[in-house]
Amino acid sequence: MLRVSRLSKSFGTLLAAREVSFEVRAGEIYGLLGPNGAGKTTTLSMICGLLRPDTGDIHVDGTNFWSEPNRAKRILGVAPQDLALYEELTGRENLEFWGRLAGLDRATAVRRAGELLEALALVERAGDLVKNYSGGMKRRINLGAALMHRPRLLLLDEPTVGIDPQARARVVDFIQTLASEGMAILYTTHYLEEAEQLCHRVGILDHGKLHAEGTVAELQQRLGGERFFVIEGRFADANPASWNGFEQRFKILQRTDRQIVAAAMGTRDPSDCLRELLALPVPVENVTLKRPSLNDVFLQLTGREWRD
């Protein structure tokens, strides 16, 4: 439904996107992940036509975006991170307004707004001014506005930012329902646990470059599959290459003076690995068996913490 090919964009000397390529299929939630300033919003802005790329191509449902932009925009729905709502209008009026802008006639906009208010569990508050809504309710109306014209491709930029866990869970459940009905969804978020739960595939973006993509399981495999070991001790003067057989049995993923993160080579029993690590010829204070997270993958790829 969406194919992005070698997309680049500069602002003066800042290269905000560097030959970014990925695709989103019908019925799939693709997570575009990265810290602030990674290039996520710039990439989404190019995909929906707010910015024109310096180089690269965007295809929506098989057609180049800029050859038929109006066709692409009829297929696209966009829920921006900054709420696109009029606070002096009611929730229902906001939906109907955005539906009319998307080309719906009045009767269709009224009917569609009613459907979405029910799906988003906002019927009882439909007549209230948006300025009196909670953050979670505003996020749901913002999402509803993007869905008024029944898009087949939905771009969601931080759709759960700044809302409480209960409201976030409700939005996530609704997004999963949309994907199950065949909608293609491009999803950006800072909440890595949310991405692990929600996304079929993810791409990790930093400094405008897509460093890796795949399913969560495929990305975890880069860090030793389902588990790796965190070794705590005093390693400032240590030389792992001199430890008998260590580099043949373990791969070092990250190292500091106080910690080594390593993945076991092959498919050995974790208990055997733990015994070997505790017997290293250096003062080892603790060894922890850990399942790789998306943050661990990001750290290995970029060398910095997610929120730096």
PDB file of C-alpha atoms in Angstrom:
ATOM      1  CA  MET A   1       0.000   0.000   0.000  1.00  0.00           C
ATOM      2  CA  LEU A   2       2.973   2.296   0.687  1.00  0.00           C
ATOM      3  CA  ARG A   3       6.475   2.033  -0.739  1.00  0.00           C
ATOM      4  CA  VAL A   4       9.138   4.575   0.196  1.00  0.00           C
ATOM      5  CA  SER A   5      12.335   4.388  -1.867  1.00  0.00           C
ATOM      6  CA  ARG A   6      15.603   6.171  -0.981  1.00  0.00           C
ATOM      7  CA  LEU A   7      13.838   9.204   0.456  1.00  0.00           C
ATOM      8  CA  SER A   8      16.099  12.145   1.432  1.00  0.00           C
ATOM      9  CA  LYS A   9      15.417  15.640   2.727  1.00  0.00           C
ATOM     10  CA  SER A  10      17.757  18.434   3.865  1.00  0.00           C
ATOM     11  CA  PHE A  11      17.137  21.675   5.725  1.00  0.00           C
ATOM     12  CA  GLY A  12      20.231  23.758   5.073  1.00  0.00           C
ATOM     13  CA  THR A  13      23.150  21.714   6.391  1.00  0.00           C
ATOM     14  CA  LEU A  14      20.873  19.345   8.324  1.00  0.00           C
ATOM     15  CA  LEU A  15      20.186  16.067   6.522  1.00  0.00           C
ATOM     16  CA  ALA A  16      16.883  15.087   8.159  1.00  0.00           C
ATOM     17  CA  ALA A  17      16.264  11.974   6.047  1.00  0.00           C
ATOM     18  CA  ARG A  18      18.987   9.887   4.403  1.00  0.00           C
ATOM     19  CA  GLU A  19      17.834   7.517   1.664  1.00  0.00           C
ATOM     20  CA  VAL A  20      15.052   6.024   3.784  1.00  0.00           C
ATOM     21  CA  SER A  21      13.368   2.972   2.234  1.00  0.00           C
ATOM     22  CA  PHE A  22      10.567   0.750   3.563  1.00  0.00           C
ATOM     23  CA  GLU A  23       7.089  -0.485   2.684  1.00  0.00           C
ATOM     24  CA  VAL A  24       3.789  -0.957   4.491  1.00  0.00           C
ATOM     25  CA  ARG A  25       1.382  -3.684   3.401  1.00  0.00           C
ATOM     26  CA  ALA A  26      -2.384  -3.884   3.673  1.00  0.00           C
ATOM     27  CA  GLY A  27      -3.394  -5.158   7.112  1.00  0.00           C
ATOM     28  CA  GLU A  28       0.030  -4.363   8.585  1.00  0.00           C
ATOM     29  CA  ILE A  29       1.115  -1.975  11.332  1.00  0.00           C
ATOM     30  CA  TYR A  30       4.636  -0.792  10.562  1.00  0.00           C
ATOM     31  CA  GLY A  31       6.362   1.002  13.430  1.00  0.00           C
ATOM     32  CA  LEU A  32       8.812   3.765  12.512  1.00  0.00           C
ATOM     33  CA  LEU A  33      10.779   4.157  15.735  1.00  0.00           C
ATOM     34  CA  GLY A  34      13.460   6.547  16.903  1.00  0.00           C
ATOM     35  CA  PRO A  35      14.264   9.256  19.467  1.00  0.00           C
ATOM     36  CA  ASN A  36      13.390  12.922  19.108  1.00  0.00           C
ATOM     37  CA  GLY A  37      15.106  14.373  16.053  1.00  0.00           C
ATOM     38  CA  ALA A  38      15.513  10.996  14.345  1.00  0.00           C
ATOM     39  CA  GLY A  39      13.591  12.119  11.248  1.00  0.00           C
ATOM     40  CA  LYS A  40      10.242  10.403  11.848  1.00  0.00           C
ATOM     41  CA  THR A  41       8.010  13.452  11.456  1.00  0.00           C
ATOM     42  CA  THR A  42      10.008  14.675   8.451  1.00  0.00           C
ATOM     43  CA  THR A  43       9.523  11.297   6.792  1.00  0.00           C
ATOM     44  CA  LEU A  44       5.772  11.297   7.503  1.00  0.00           C
ATOM     45  CA  SER A  45       5.496  14.869   6.236  1.00  0.00           C
ATOM     46  CA  MET A  46       7.036  13.825   2.915  1.00  0.00           C
ATOM     47  CA  ILE A  47       4.777  10.781   2.628  1.00  0.00           C
ATOM     48  CA  CYS A  48       1.600  12.829   3.060  1.00  0.00           C
ATOM     49  CA  GLY A  49       2.748  15.648   0.775  1.00  0.00           C
ATOM     50  CA  LEU A  50       3.480  18.406   3.302  1.00  0.00           C
ATOM     51  CA  LEU A  51       7.138  18.325   2.273  1.00  0.00           C
ATOM     52  CA  ARG A  52       8.570  17.473  -1.119  1.00  0.00           C
ATOM     53  CA  PRO A  53      11.607  15.167  -0.901  1.00  0.00           C
ATOM     54  CA  ASP A  54      14.927  16.240  -2.339  1.00  0.00           C
ATOM     55  CA  THR A  55      15.418  12.757  -3.779  1.00  0.00           C
ATOM     56  CA  GLY A  56      13.572   9.460  -3.708  1.00  0.00           C
ATOM     57  CA  ASP A  57      10.101   8.177  -4.538  1.00  0.00           C
ATOM     58  CA  ILE A  58       6.850   7.585  -2.676  1.00  0.00           C
ATOM     59  CA  HIS A  59       4.302   5.157  -4.098  1.00  0.00           C
ATOM     60  CA  VAL A  60       0.800   4.922  -2.626  1.00  0.00           C
ATOM     61  CA  ASP A  61      -1.195   1.911  -3.808  1.00  0.00           C
ATOM     62  CA  GLY A  62       1.217   1.463  -6.721  1.00  0.00           C
ATOM     63  CA  THR A  63       1.131   5.061  -7.992  1.00  0.00           C
ATOM     64  CA  ASN A  64       3.863   7.671  -7.575  1.00  0.00           C
ATOM     65  CA  PHE A  65       2.580  10.228  -5.060  1.00  0.00           C
ATOM     66  CA  TRP A  66       3.668  13.309  -6.969  1.00  0.00           C
ATOM     67  CA  SER A  67       2.306  12.111 -10.311  1.00  0.00           C
ATOM     68  CA  GLU A  68      -1.219  11.885  -8.826  1.00  0.00           C
ATOM     69  CA  PRO A  69      -1.152  13.649  -5.428  1.00  0.00           C
ATOM     70  CA  ASN A  70      -4.929  14.039  -5.176  1.00  0.00           C
ATOM     71  CA  ARG A  71      -5.461  10.310  -5.702  1.00  0.00           C
ATOM     72  CA  ALA A  72      -2.865   9.520  -3.034  1.00  0.00           C
ATOM     73  CA  LYS A  73      -4.437  11.936  -0.560  1.00  0.00           C
ATOM     74  CA  ARG A  74      -7.849  10.300  -1.014  1.00  0.00           C
ATOM     75  CA  ILE A  75      -6.263   6.999   0.037  1.00  0.00           C
ATOM     76  CA  LEU A  76      -4.337   8.544   2.962  1.00  0.00           C
ATOM     77  CA  GLY A  77      -5.510   9.420   6.444  1.00  0.00           C
ATOM     78  CA  VAL A  78      -3.198  11.389   8.758  1.00  0.00           C
ATOM     79  CA  ALA A  79      -3.404  11.857  12.534  1.00  0.00           C
ATOM     80  CA  PRO A  80      -0.610  14.330  13.409  1.00  0.00           C
ATOM     81  CA  GLN A  81       1.181  14.505  16.731  1.00  0.00           C
ATOM     82  CA  ASP A  82      -0.022  18.091  17.215  1.00  0.00           C
ATOM     83  CA  LEU A  83      -3.794  17.813  17.569  1.00  0.00           C
ATOM     84  CA  ALA A  84      -5.634  19.046  14.461  1.00  0.00           C
ATOM     85  CA  LEU A  85      -8.831  19.994  16.304  1.00  0.00           C
ATOM     86  CA  TYR A  86     -10.932  23.101  16.867  1.00  0.00           C
ATOM     87  CA  GLU A  87     -11.454  23.359  20.603  1.00  0.00           C
ATOM     88  CA  GLU A  88     -14.498  25.671  20.296  1.00  0.00           C
ATOM     89  CA  LEU A  89     -16.346  22.986  18.294  1.00  0.00           C
ATOM     90  CA  THR A  90     -17.869  19.826  19.708  1.00  0.00           C
ATOM     91  CA  GLY A  91     -16.403  16.406  19.033  1.00  0.00           C
ATOM     92  CA  ARG A  92     -19.144  15.664  16.503  1.00  0.00           C
ATOM     93  CA  GLU A  93     -18.684  19.026  14.782  1.00  0.00           C
ATOM     94  CA  ASN A  94     -14.945  18.425  14.459  1.00  0.00           C
ATOM     95  CA  LEU A  95     -15.507  15.072  12.778  1.00  0.00           C
ATOM     96  CA  GLU A  96     -18.123  16.445  10.409  1.00  0.00           C
ATOM     97  CA  PHE A  97     -15.917  19.429   9.545  1.00  0.00           C
ATOM     98  CA  TRP A  98     -12.920  17.257   8.636  1.00  0.00           C
ATOM     99  CA  GLY A  99     -15.168  14.867   6.756  1.00  0.00           C
ATOM    100  CA  ARG A 100     -16.507  17.687   4.593  1.00  0.00           C
ATOM    101  CA  LEU A 101     -12.941  18.870   3.909  1.00  0.00           C
ATOM    102  CA  ALA A 102     -12.135  15.331   2.788  1.00  0.00           C
ATOM    103  CA  GLY A 103     -14.931  15.548   0.209  1.00  0.00           C
ATOM    104  CA  LEU A 104     -17.880  13.887   1.957  1.00  0.00           C
ATOM    105  CA  ASP A 105     -21.348  15.326   1.397  1.00  0.00           C
ATOM    106  CA  ARG A 106     -23.213  16.543   4.483  1.00  0.00           C
ATOM    107  CA  ALA A 107     -25.372  13.451   4.960  1.00  0.00           C
ATOM    108  CA  THR A 108     -22.396  11.092   4.604  1.00  0.00           C
ATOM    109  CA  ALA A 109     -20.296  13.177   6.993  1.00  0.00           C
ATOM    110  CA  VAL A 110     -23.050  13.092   9.620  1.00  0.00           C
ATOM    111  CA  ARG A 111     -23.488   9.329   9.263  1.00  0.00           C
ATOM    112  CA  ARG A 112     -19.768   8.620   9.300  1.00  0.00           C
ATOM    113  CA  ALA A 113     -19.199  10.840  12.356  1.00  0.00           C
ATOM    114  CA  GLY A 114     -21.849   8.859  14.216  1.00  0.00           C
ATOM    115  CA  GLU A 115     -20.159   5.579  13.312  1.00  0.00           C
ATOM    116  CA  LEU A 116     -16.782   6.780  14.545  1.00  0.00           C
ATOM    117  CA  LEU A 117     -18.123   8.307  17.752  1.00  0.00           C
ATOM    118  CA  GLU A 118     -19.609   4.920  18.591  1.00  0.00           C
ATOM    119  CA  ALA A 119     -16.437   3.020  17.621  1.00  0.00           C
ATOM    120  CA  LEU A 120     -14.306   5.410  19.704  1.00  0.00           C
ATOM    121  CA  ALA A 121     -16.686   5.230  22.699  1.00  0.00           C
ATOM    122  CA  LEU A 122     -17.411   8.970  22.589  1.00  0.00           C
ATOM    123  CA  VAL A 123     -21.156   9.055  21.877  1.00  0.00           C
ATOM    124  CA  GLU A 124     -22.029  10.406  25.337  1.00  0.00           C
ATOM    125  CA  ARG A 125     -19.572  13.310  24.964  1.00  0.00           C
ATOM    126  CA  ALA A 126     -20.174  14.003  21.261  1.00  0.00           C
ATOM    127  CA  GLY A 127     -21.988  17.273  21.988  1.00  0.00           C
ATOM    128  CA  ASP A 128     -19.359  18.659  24.378  1.00  0.00           C
ATOM    129  CA  LEU A 129     -16.777  21.214  23.295  1.00  0.00           C
ATOM    130  CA  VAL A 130     -13.401  19.640  22.593  1.00  0.00           C
ATOM    131  CA  LYS A 131     -11.727  22.104  24.970  1.00  0.00           C
ATOM    132  CA  ASN A 132     -13.493  20.255  27.794  1.00  0.00           C
ATOM    133  CA  TYR A 133     -12.204  16.827  26.717  1.00  0.00           C
ATOM    134  CA  SER A 134      -9.452  14.914  28.487  1.00  0.00           C
ATOM    135  CA  GLY A 135      -6.170  14.314  26.659  1.00  0.00           C
ATOM    136  CA  GLY A 136      -7.194  10.773  25.791  1.00  0.00           C
ATOM    137  CA  MET A 137     -10.544  11.887  24.372  1.00  0.00           C
ATOM    138  CA  LYS A 138      -8.833  14.520  22.221  1.00  0.00           C
ATOM    139  CA  ARG A 139      -6.478  11.864  20.872  1.00  0.00           C
ATOM    140  CA  ARG A 140      -9.446   9.663  19.944  1.00  0.00           C
ATOM    141  CA  ILE A 141     -11.257  12.493  18.150  1.00  0.00           C
ATOM    142  CA  ASN A 142      -7.990  13.380  16.362  1.00  0.00           C
ATOM    143  CA  LEU A 143      -7.776   9.774  15.172  1.00  0.00           C
ATOM    144  CA  GLY A 144     -11.426   9.806  14.163  1.00  0.00           C
ATOM    145  CA  ALA A 145     -10.898  12.903  12.007  1.00  0.00           C
ATOM    146  CA  ALA A 146      -8.243  11.005  10.030  1.00  0.00           C
ATOM    147  CA  LEU A 147     -10.687   8.148   9.416  1.00  0.00           C
ATOM    148  CA  MET A 148     -13.729  10.088   8.208  1.00  0.00           C
ATOM    149  CA  HIS A 149     -13.109   9.401   4.508  1.00  0.00           C
ATOM    150  CA  ARG A 150     -12.340   5.681   5.072  1.00  0.00           C
ATOM    151  CA  PRO A 151      -8.644   5.752   4.090  1.00  0.00           C
ATOM    152  CA  ARG A 152      -6.825   2.556   3.213  1.00  0.00           C
ATOM    153  CA  LEU A 153      -3.469   3.876   4.459  1.00  0.00           C
ATOM    154  CA  LEU A 154      -3.243   5.590   7.849  1.00  0.00           C
ATOM    155  CA  LEU A 155      -0.272   7.643   9.110  1.00  0.00           C
ATOM    156  CA  LEU A 156      -0.154   7.975  12.908  1.00  0.00           C
ATOM    157  CA  ASP A 157       2.446  10.298  14.429  1.00  0.00           C
ATOM    158  CA  GLU A 158       2.720   9.610  18.187  1.00  0.00           C
ATOM    159  CA  PRO A 159      -1.027   8.880  18.559  1.00  0.00           C
ATOM    160  CA  THR A 160      -0.787   7.987  22.268  1.00  0.00           C
ATOM    161  CA  VAL A 161       1.659  10.643  23.484  1.00  0.00           C
ATOM    162  CA  GLY A 162       0.762  12.349  26.740  1.00  0.00           C
ATOM    163  CA  ILE A 163      -2.275  10.261  27.673  1.00  0.00           C
ATOM    164  CA  ASP A 164      -2.899   7.948  30.609  1.00  0.00           C
ATOM    165  CA  PRO A 165      -2.376   4.150  30.351  1.00  0.00           C
ATOM    166  CA  GLN A 166      -6.099   3.368  30.196  1.00  0.00           C
ATOM    167  CA  ALA A 167      -6.693   5.802  27.330  1.00  0.00           C
ATOM    168  CA  ARG A 168      -3.576   4.513  25.582  1.00  0.00           C
ATOM    169  CA  ALA A 169      -4.830   0.928  25.797  1.00  0.00           C
ATOM    170  CA  ARG A 170      -8.169   1.965  24.267  1.00  0.00           C
ATOM    171  CA  VAL A 171      -6.455   3.722  21.339  1.00  0.00           C
ATOM    172  CA  VAL A 172      -4.109   0.764  20.782  1.00  0.00           C
ATOM    173  CA  ASP A 173      -7.016  -1.691  20.741  1.00  0.00           C
ATOM    174  CA  PHE A 174      -8.837   0.452  18.172  1.00  0.00           C
ATOM    175  CA  ILE A 175      -5.748   0.634  15.944  1.00  0.00           C
ATOM    176  CA  GLN A 176      -5.378  -3.148  16.078  1.00  0.00           C
ATOM    177  CA  THR A 177      -8.995  -3.462  14.944  1.00  0.00           C
ATOM    178  CA  LEU A 178      -8.329  -1.185  11.962  1.00  0.00           C
ATOM    179  CA  ALA A 179      -5.376  -3.327  10.883  1.00  0.00           C
ATOM    180  CA  SER A 180      -7.400  -6.528  11.279  1.00  0.00           C
ATOM    181  CA  GLU A 181      -9.914  -5.036   8.823  1.00  0.00           C
ATOM    182  CA  GLY A 182      -7.161  -4.606   6.211  1.00  0.00           C
ATOM    183  CA  MET A 183      -5.935  -1.047   6.759  1.00  0.00           C
ATOM    184  CA  ALA A 184      -2.215  -0.347   6.253  1.00  0.00           C
ATOM    185  CA  ILE A 185      -0.860   1.688   9.164  1.00  0.00           C
ATOM    186  CA  LEU A 186       2.428   3.575   9.521  1.00  0.00           C
ATOM    187  CA  TYR A 187       2.935   4.195  13.230  1.00  0.00           C
ATOM    188  CA  THR A 188       5.485   6.296  15.098  1.00  0.00           C
ATOM    189  CA  THR A 189       5.859   6.122  18.874  1.00  0.00           C
ATOM    190  CA  HIS A 190       8.336   6.605  21.704  1.00  0.00           C
ATOM    191  CA  TYR A 191       6.749   3.815  23.719  1.00  0.00           C
ATOM    192  CA  LEU A 192       8.816   0.757  22.856  1.00  0.00           C
ATOM    193  CA  GLU A 193       6.671  -1.686  24.818  1.00  0.00           C
ATOM    194  CA  GLU A 194       3.687  -0.408  22.864  1.00  0.00           C
ATOM    195  CA  ALA A 195       5.533  -0.970  19.575  1.00  0.00           C
ATOM    196  CA  GLU A 196       6.472  -4.518  20.593  1.00  0.00           C
ATOM    197  CA  GLN A 197       2.812  -5.253  21.334  1.00  0.00           C
ATOM    198  CA  LEU A 198       1.302  -3.509  18.323  1.00  0.00           C
ATOM    199  CA  CYS A 199       3.622  -3.562  15.308  1.00  0.00           C
ATOM    200  CA  HIS A 200       4.004  -6.403  12.848  1.00  0.00           C
ATOM    201  CA  ARG A 201       7.331  -4.958  11.692  1.00  0.00           C
ATOM    202  CA  VAL A 202       9.439  -2.039  12.860  1.00  0.00           C
ATOM    203  CA  GLY A 203      12.119   0.173  11.366  1.00  0.00           C
ATOM    204  CA  ILE A 204      14.668   1.856  13.615  1.00  0.00           C
ATOM    205  CA  LEU A 205      15.473   5.392  12.515  1.00  0.00           C
ATOM    206  CA  ASP A 206      18.192   7.679  13.883  1.00  0.00           C
ATOM    207  CA  HIS A 207      19.820  10.820  12.458  1.00  0.00           C
ATOM    208  CA  GLY A 208      17.604  10.403   9.401  1.00  0.00           C
ATOM    209  CA  LYS A 209      18.916   6.932   8.567  1.00  0.00           C
ATOM    210  CA  LEU A 210      17.023   3.645   8.770  1.00  0.00           C
ATOM    211  CA  HIS A 211      19.461   1.392  10.614  1.00  0.00           C
ATOM    212  CA  ALA A 212      17.449  -1.839  10.616  1.00  0.00           C
ATOM    213  CA  GLU A 213      13.968  -3.212  10.083  1.00  0.00           C
ATOM    214  CA  GLY A 214      12.080  -6.443  10.582  1.00  0.00           C
ATOM    215  CA  THR A 215       9.808  -8.154  13.053  1.00  0.00           C
ATOM    216  CA  VAL A 216      10.622  -7.760  16.732  1.00  0.00           C
ATOM    217  CA  ALA A 217      11.856 -11.364  16.749  1.00  0.00           C
ATOM    218  CA  GLU A 218      14.138 -10.708  13.763  1.00  0.00           C
ATOM    219  CA  LEU A 219      15.626  -7.647  15.422  1.00  0.00           C
ATOM    220  CA  GLN A 220      16.120  -9.546  18.675  1.00  0.00           C
ATOM    221  CA  GLN A 221      18.049 -12.162  16.714  1.00  0.00           C
ATOM    222  CA  ARG A 222      20.682  -9.506  16.063  1.00  0.00           C
ATOM    223  CA  LEU A 223      21.337  -9.589  19.804  1.00  0.00           C
ATOM    224  CA  GLY A 224      21.588 -13.317  20.254  1.00  0.00           C
ATOM    225  CA  GLY A 225      18.025 -14.413  19.691  1.00  0.00           C
ATOM    226  CA  GLU A 226      15.719 -14.697  22.666  1.00  0.00           C
ATOM    227  CA  ARG A 227      18.263 -13.858  25.383  1.00  0.00           C
ATOM    228  CA  PHE A 228      21.635 -12.392  26.218  1.00  0.00           C
ATOM    229  CA  PHE A 229      23.755 -11.890  29.326  1.00  0.00           C
ATOM    230  CA  VAL A 230      24.502  -8.743  31.318  1.00  0.00           C
ATOM    231  CA  ILE A 231      27.781  -9.173  33.234  1.00  0.00           C
ATOM    232  CA  GLU A 232      28.530  -6.676  36.000  1.00  0.00           C
ATOM    233  CA  GLY A 233      31.998  -6.168  37.451  1.00  0.00           C
ATOM    234  CA  ARG A 234      35.180  -4.151  37.094  1.00  0.00           C
ATOM    235  CA  PHE A 235      36.215  -4.236  33.468  1.00  0.00           C
ATOM    236  CA  ALA A 236      38.165  -0.997  33.011  1.00  0.00           C
ATOM    237  CA  ASP A 237      41.479  -2.825  32.506  1.00  0.00           C
ATOM    238  CA  ALA A 238      40.038  -6.138  31.294  1.00  0.00           C
ATOM    239  CA  ASN A 239      40.981  -7.703  27.965  1.00  0.00           C
ATOM    240  CA  PRO A 240      38.301 -10.203  26.877  1.00  0.00           C
ATOM    241  CA  ALA A 241      40.537 -11.405  24.022  1.00  0.00           C
ATOM    242  CA  SER A 242      42.859 -12.906  26.653  1.00  0.00           C
ATOM    243  CA  TRP A 243      40.101 -14.864  28.385  1.00  0.00           C
ATOM    244  CA  ASN A 244      40.491 -18.481  27.346  1.00  0.00           C
ATOM    245  CA  GLY A 245      37.920 -19.253  24.619  1.00  0.00           C
ATOM    246  CA  PHE A 246      35.629 -16.329  25.528  1.00  0.00           C
ATOM    247  CA  GLU A 247      35.472 -14.775  22.046  1.00  0.00           C
ATOM    248  CA  GLN A 248      34.689 -18.174  20.552  1.00  0.00           C
ATOM    249  CA  ARG A 249      31.760 -18.706  22.929  1.00  0.00           C
ATOM    250  CA  PHE A 250      30.362 -15.173  23.326  1.00  0.00           C
ATOM    251  CA  LYS A 251      29.832 -12.063  21.233  1.00  0.00           C
ATOM    252  CA  ILE A 252      30.230  -8.725  23.043  1.00  0.00           C
ATOM    253  CA  LEU A 253      27.359  -6.367  22.184  1.00  0.00           C
ATOM    254  CA  GLN A 254      28.193  -3.506  24.522  1.00  0.00           C
ATOM    255  CA  ARG A 255      30.938  -2.749  27.017  1.00  0.00           C
ATOM    256  CA  THR A 256      31.563  -0.161  29.732  1.00  0.00           C
ATOM    257  CA  ASP A 257      33.958  -0.111  32.682  1.00  0.00           C
ATOM    258  CA  ARG A 258      31.251  -1.663  34.849  1.00  0.00           C
ATOM    259  CA  GLN A 259      29.249  -3.822  32.480  1.00  0.00           C
ATOM    260  CA  ILE A 260      29.555  -6.187  29.520  1.00  0.00           C
ATOM    261  CA  VAL A 261      26.533  -7.245  27.477  1.00  0.00           C
ATOM    262  CA  ALA A 262      27.188 -10.454  25.544  1.00  0.00           C
ATOM    263  CA  ALA A 263      25.275 -12.982  23.464  1.00  0.00           C
ATOM    264  CA  ALA A 264      26.104 -16.672  23.533  1.00  0.00           C
ATOM    265  CA  MET A 265      27.349 -18.180  20.280  1.00  0.00           C
ATOM    266  CA  GLY A 266      25.404 -21.194  19.095  1.00  0.00           C
ATOM    267  CA  THR A 267      22.549 -22.835  20.997  1.00  0.00           C
ATOM    268  CA  ARG A 268      24.101 -23.725  24.335  1.00  0.00           C
ATOM    269  CA  ASP A 269      22.124 -24.202  27.540  1.00  0.00           C
ATOM    270  CA  PRO A 270      21.851 -20.880  29.462  1.00  0.00           C
ATOM    271  CA  SER A 271      22.922 -22.562  32.709  1.00  0.00           C
ATOM    272  CA  ASP A 272      26.208 -23.630  31.091  1.00  0.00           C
ATOM    273  CA  CYS A 273      26.746 -20.068  29.873  1.00  0.00           C
ATOM    274  CA  LEU A 274      26.100 -18.658  33.345  1.00  0.00           C
ATOM    275  CA  ARG A 275      28.687 -21.009  34.904  1.00  0.00           C
ATOM    276  CA  GLU A 276      31.270 -19.980  32.300  1.00  0.00           C
ATOM    277  CA  LEU A 277      30.649 -16.278  32.853  1.00  0.00           C
ATOM    278  CA  LEU A 278      30.828 -16.541  36.638  1.00  0.00           C
ATOM    279  CA  ALA A 279      34.180 -18.316  36.232  1.00  0.00           C
ATOM    280  CA  LEU A 280      35.789 -15.552  34.157  1.00  0.00           C
ATOM    281  CA  PRO A 281      39.323 -14.562  35.286  1.00  0.00           C
ATOM    282  CA  VAL A 282      38.111 -11.110  36.432  1.00  0.00           C
ATOM    283  CA  PRO A 283      36.013  -9.978  39.430  1.00  0.00           C
ATOM    284  CA  VAL A 284      32.413 -10.681  38.321  1.00  0.00           C
ATOM    285  CA  GLU A 285      29.778  -9.290  40.684  1.00  0.00           C
ATOM    286  CA  ASN A 286      26.600 -10.391  38.925  1.00  0.00           C
ATOM    287  CA  VAL A 287      25.337 -12.073  35.746  1.00  0.00           C
ATOM    288  CA  THR A 288      21.771 -11.531  34.508  1.00  0.00           C
ATOM    289  CA  LEU A 289      19.953 -13.405  31.761  1.00  0.00           C
ATOM    290  CA  LYS A 290      17.860 -10.931  29.765  1.00  0.00           C
ATOM    291  CA  ARG A 291      15.481 -10.956  26.819  1.00  0.00           C
ATOM    292  CA  PRO A 292      16.528  -8.346  24.223  1.00  0.00           C
ATOM    293  CA  SER A 293      14.255  -5.319  23.934  1.00  0.00           C
ATOM    294  CA  LEU A 294      13.903  -2.827  21.104  1.00  0.00           C
ATOM    295  CA  ASN A 295      15.915  -0.402  23.214  1.00  0.00           C
ATOM    296  CA  ASP A 296      18.762  -2.951  23.345  1.00  0.00           C
ATOM    297  CA  VAL A 297      18.634  -3.281  19.560  1.00  0.00           C
ATOM    298  CA  PHE A 298      18.682   0.501  19.176  1.00  0.00           C
ATOM    299  CA  LEU A 299      21.600   0.794  21.571  1.00  0.00           C
ATOM    300  CA  GLN A 300      23.622  -1.771  19.637  1.00  0.00           C
ATOM    301  CA  LEU A 301      22.873  -0.108  16.293  1.00  0.00           C
ATOM    302  CA  THR A 302      23.463   3.503  17.261  1.00  0.00           C
ATOM    303  CA  GLY A 303      25.621   3.355  20.410  1.00  0.00           C
ATOM    304  CA  ARG A 304      23.314   5.606  22.413  1.00  0.00           C
ATOM    305  CA  GLU A 305      20.261   5.352  24.644  1.00  0.00           C
ATOM    306  CA  TRP A 306      16.818   5.693  23.065  1.00  0.00           C
ATOM    307  CA  ARG A 307      16.001   9.092  24.590  1.00  0.00           C
ATOM    308  CA  ASP A 308      19.413  10.802  24.268  1.00  0.00           C
TER     309      ASP A 308
END
